[in-house]
Short mmCIF file of C-alpha atoms in Angstrom, two decimals:
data_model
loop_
_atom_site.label_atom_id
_atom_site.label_comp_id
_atom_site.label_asym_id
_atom_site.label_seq_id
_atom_site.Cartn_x
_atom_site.Cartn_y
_atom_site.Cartn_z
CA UNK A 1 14.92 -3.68 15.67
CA UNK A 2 14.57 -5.18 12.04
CA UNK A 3 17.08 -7.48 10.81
CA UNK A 4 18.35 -10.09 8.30
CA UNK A 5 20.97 -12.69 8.85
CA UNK A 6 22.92 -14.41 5.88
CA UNK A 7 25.28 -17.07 5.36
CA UNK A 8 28.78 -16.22 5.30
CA UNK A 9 30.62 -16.55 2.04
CA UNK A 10 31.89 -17.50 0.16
CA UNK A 11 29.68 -19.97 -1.59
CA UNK A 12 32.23 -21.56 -4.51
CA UNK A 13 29.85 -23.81 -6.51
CA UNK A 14 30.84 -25.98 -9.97
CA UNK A 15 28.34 -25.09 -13.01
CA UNK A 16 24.81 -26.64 -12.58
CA UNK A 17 24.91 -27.31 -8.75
CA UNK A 18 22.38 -26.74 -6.30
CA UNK A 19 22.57 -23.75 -4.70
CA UNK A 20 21.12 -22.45 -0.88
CA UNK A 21 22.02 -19.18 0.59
CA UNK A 22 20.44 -19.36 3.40
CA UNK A 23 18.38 -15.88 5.43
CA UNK A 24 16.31 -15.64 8.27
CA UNK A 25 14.58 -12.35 9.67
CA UNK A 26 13.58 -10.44 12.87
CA UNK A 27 10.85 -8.19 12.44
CA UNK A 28 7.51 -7.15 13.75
CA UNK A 29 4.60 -8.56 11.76
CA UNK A 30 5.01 -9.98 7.99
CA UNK A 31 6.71 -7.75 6.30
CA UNK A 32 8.15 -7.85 2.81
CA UNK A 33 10.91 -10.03 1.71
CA UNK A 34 13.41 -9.54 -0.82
CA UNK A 35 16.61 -10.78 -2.86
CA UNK A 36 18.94 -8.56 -4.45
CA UNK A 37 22.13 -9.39 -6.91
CA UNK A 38 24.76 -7.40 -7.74
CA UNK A 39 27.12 -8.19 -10.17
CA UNK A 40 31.09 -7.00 -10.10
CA UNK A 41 30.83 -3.15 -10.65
CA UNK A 42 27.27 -2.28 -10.63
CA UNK A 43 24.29 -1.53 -8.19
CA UNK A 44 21.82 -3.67 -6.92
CA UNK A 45 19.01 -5.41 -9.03
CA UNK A 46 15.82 -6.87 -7.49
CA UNK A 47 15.99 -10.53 -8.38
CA UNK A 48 12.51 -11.68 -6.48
CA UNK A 49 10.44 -10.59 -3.72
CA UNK A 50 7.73 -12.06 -1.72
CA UNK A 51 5.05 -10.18 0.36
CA UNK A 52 2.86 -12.59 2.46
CA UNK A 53 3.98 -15.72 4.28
CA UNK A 54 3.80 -19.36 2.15
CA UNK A 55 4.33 -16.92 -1.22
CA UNK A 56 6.98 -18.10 -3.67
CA UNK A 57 9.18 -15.27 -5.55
CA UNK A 58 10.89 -16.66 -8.71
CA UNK A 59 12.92 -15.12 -11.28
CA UNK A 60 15.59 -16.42 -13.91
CA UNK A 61 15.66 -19.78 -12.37
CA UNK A 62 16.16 -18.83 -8.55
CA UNK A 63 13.55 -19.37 -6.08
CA UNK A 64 12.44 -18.41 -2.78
CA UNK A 65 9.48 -18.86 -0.16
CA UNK A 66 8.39 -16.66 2.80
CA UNK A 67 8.48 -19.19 5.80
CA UNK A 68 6.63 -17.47 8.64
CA UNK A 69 7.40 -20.30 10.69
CA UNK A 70 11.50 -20.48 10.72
CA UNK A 71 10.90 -16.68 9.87
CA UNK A 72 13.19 -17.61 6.56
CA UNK A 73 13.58 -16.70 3.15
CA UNK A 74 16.30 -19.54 1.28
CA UNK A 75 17.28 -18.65 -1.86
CA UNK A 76 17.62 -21.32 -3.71
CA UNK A 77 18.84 -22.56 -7.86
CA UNK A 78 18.47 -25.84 -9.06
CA UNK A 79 21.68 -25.34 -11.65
CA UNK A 80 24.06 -22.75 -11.24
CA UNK A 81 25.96 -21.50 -14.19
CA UNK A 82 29.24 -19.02 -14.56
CA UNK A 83 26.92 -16.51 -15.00
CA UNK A 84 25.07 -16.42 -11.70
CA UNK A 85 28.48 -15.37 -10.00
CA UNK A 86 27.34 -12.40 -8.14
CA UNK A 87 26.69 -10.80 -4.77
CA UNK A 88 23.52 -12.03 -3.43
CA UNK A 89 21.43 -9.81 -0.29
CA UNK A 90 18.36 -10.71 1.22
CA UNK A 91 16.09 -7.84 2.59
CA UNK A 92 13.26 -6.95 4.10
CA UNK A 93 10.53 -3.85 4.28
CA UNK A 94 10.60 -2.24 7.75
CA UNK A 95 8.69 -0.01 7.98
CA UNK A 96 7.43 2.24 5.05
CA UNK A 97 9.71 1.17 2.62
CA UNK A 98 12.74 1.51 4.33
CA UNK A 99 14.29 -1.77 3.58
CA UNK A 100 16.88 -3.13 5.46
CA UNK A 101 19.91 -5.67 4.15
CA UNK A 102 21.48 -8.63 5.38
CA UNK A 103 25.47 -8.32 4.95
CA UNK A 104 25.32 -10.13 1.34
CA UNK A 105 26.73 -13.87 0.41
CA UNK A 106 28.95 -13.78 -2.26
CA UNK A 107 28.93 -16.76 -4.68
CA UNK A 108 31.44 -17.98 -6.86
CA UNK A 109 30.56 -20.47 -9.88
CA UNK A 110 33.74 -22.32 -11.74
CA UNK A 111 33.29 -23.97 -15.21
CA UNK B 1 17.10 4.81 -20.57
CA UNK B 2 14.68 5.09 -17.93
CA UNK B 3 16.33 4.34 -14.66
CA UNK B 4 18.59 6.01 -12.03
CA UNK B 5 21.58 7.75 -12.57
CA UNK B 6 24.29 8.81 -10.41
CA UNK B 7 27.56 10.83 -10.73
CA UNK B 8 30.21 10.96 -10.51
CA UNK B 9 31.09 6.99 -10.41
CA UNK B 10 34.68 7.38 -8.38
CA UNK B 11 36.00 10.51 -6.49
CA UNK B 12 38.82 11.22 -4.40
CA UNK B 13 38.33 13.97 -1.61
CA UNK B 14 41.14 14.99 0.69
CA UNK B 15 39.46 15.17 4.16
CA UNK B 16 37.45 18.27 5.02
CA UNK B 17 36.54 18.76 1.40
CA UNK B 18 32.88 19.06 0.49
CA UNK B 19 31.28 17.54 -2.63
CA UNK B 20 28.14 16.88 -3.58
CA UNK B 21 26.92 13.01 -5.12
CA UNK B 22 24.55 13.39 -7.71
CA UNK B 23 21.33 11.50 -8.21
CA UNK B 24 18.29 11.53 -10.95
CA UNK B 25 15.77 9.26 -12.19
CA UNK B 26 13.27 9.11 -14.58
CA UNK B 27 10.68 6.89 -13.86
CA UNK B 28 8.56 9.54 -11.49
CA UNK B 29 9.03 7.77 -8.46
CA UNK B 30 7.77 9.42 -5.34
CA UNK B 31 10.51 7.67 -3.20
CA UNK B 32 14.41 7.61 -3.21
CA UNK B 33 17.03 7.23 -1.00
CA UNK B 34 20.55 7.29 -0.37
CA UNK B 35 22.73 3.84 0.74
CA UNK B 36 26.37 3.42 1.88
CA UNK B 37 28.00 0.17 1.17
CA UNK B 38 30.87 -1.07 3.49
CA UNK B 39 32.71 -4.54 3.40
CA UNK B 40 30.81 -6.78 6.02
CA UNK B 41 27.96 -4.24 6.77
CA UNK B 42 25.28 -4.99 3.41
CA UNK B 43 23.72 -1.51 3.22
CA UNK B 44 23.33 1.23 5.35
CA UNK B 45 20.28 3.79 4.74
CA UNK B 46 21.51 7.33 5.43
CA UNK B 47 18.59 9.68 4.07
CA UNK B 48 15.35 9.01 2.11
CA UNK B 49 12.72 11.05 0.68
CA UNK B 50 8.96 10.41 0.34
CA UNK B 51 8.68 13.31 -2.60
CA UNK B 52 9.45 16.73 -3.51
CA UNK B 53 9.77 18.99 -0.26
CA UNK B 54 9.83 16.14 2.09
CA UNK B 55 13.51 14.27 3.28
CA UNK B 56 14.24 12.40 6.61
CA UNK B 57 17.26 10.97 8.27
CA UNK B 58 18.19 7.31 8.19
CA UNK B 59 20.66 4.78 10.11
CA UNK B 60 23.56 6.80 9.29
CA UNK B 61 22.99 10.58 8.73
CA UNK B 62 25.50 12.44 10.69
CA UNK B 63 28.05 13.83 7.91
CA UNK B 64 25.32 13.91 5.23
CA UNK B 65 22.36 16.31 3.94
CA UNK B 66 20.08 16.25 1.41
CA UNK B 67 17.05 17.88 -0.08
CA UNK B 68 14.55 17.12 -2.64
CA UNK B 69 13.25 20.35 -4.72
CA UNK B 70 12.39 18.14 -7.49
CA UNK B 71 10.65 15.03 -8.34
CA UNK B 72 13.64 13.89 -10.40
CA UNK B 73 16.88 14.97 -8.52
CA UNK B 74 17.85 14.30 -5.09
CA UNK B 75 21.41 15.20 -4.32
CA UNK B 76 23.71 13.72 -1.16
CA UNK B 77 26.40 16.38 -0.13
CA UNK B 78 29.29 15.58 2.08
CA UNK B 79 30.14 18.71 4.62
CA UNK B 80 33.46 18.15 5.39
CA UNK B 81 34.43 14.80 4.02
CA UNK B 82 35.89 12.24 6.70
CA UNK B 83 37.76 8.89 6.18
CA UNK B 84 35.40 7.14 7.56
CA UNK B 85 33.07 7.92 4.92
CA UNK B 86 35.39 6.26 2.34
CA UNK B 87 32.50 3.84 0.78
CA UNK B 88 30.23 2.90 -2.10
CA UNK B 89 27.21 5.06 -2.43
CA UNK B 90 24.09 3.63 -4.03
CA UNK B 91 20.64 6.18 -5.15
CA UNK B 92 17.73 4.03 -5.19
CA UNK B 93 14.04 4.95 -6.08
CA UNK B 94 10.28 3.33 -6.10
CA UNK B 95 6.94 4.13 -6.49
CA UNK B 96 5.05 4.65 -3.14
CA UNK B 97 2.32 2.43 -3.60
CA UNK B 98 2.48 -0.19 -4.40
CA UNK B 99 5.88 -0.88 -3.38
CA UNK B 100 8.00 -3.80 -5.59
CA UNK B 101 11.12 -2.89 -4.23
CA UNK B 102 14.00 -0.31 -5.56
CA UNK B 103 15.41 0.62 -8.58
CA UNK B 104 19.38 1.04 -7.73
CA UNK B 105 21.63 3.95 -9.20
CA UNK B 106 25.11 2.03 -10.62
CA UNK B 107 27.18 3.89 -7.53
CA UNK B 108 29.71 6.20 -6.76
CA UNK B 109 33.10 4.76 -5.16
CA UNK B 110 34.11 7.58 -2.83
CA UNK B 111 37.35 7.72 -1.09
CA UNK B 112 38.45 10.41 1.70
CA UNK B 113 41.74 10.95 2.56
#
């Protein structure tokens, strides 16, 4: 079936790093591609999403591109700050919108 | 504020209880669904809804129901809680077409023992 792979974390950056968090996908066809963030205590909040393969989400900063090829979907920051501490998932549509998470990376950002 | 709101946001159940997790948006979305978070697992679907009248079963149903006799509400009741559905539950809801992904409820931190 479907699935999503993450890096492990923790990922303990220092403010305005680079950051990766690396996913790659098993599905059948090209389906949708997501990040979520979730902060301490709260739900989930779409950060960016991507529907075909070569598109580019972006949001606040963080970017990511639908790689048909490695089947991948890096999440990537050119400057963390405190700020961006945070869970971060990676997801994708199988099926009619059923969407189905990786396990989550959590990321920790010092001063 | 428009959005999704669930109660309550922690419970305690003592196992066999029954309870019922409470879920409503306003946005008229079509779709919603219920999610169980657990430590190493990301999310789990256990029911989802495609509108008013119509509910089906996710990856995780067995312990659960739901039904959907409005638009707005669409409750998640536990039959006889177990420990092993200690968890965080998360509502979600979207628009069926097109779809730009969910709109998540803040949770409710249940624990069974």
């Amino acid at each position: 079936g479907d699935s999503v792979t993450q890096m492990e974390g923790p990922v303990t950056l220092s403010e305005e790093a680079f950051l990766t968090i690396n996913c790659t996908y098993t599905a059948t066809g090209y389906p949708s591609l997501f990040w979520y963030v979730q902060y301490p205590g709260e739900g989930l909040q779409l950060l960016l999403k991507a529907t075909k393969a070569d598109d580019k989400g972006s949001n606040k900063g963080f970017e990511a591109t639908y790689r048909k090829e490695t089947t991948s979907f890096h999440l990537e920051k050119g400057s963390v700050q405190v700020s961006d501490s945070a869970v971060y998932f990676c997801a994708l549509e199988a099926g009619f919108q059923k969407l189905v998470f990786g396990t989550g990376t959590r990321l920790l950002v010092s001063p | 504020n428009a959005g999704v709101t669930q109660t309550p946001k922690f419970q305690v159940l003592k196992t066999g209880q029954s309870m019922t997790l409470q879920c409503a948006q306003d946005m008229n979305h079509e779709y919603m669904s219920w999610y169980r978070q657990d430590p190493g697992m990301g999310l789990r679907l256990i029911h989802y809804s495609v509108g008013a009248g119509i509910t089906d079963q996710g990856e995780v149903p067995n312990g659960y129901n739901v039904s959907r006799s409005t638009t707005e509400d669409f409750p998640l009741r536990l039959l006889s809680a177990a420990p092993s559905q200690t968890s965080v539950y998360f509502c979600a809801s979207s628009y069926k077409q097109p779809f730009y992904g969910y709109t998540f409820g803040s949770g409710t931190r249940l624990t069974v023992v």
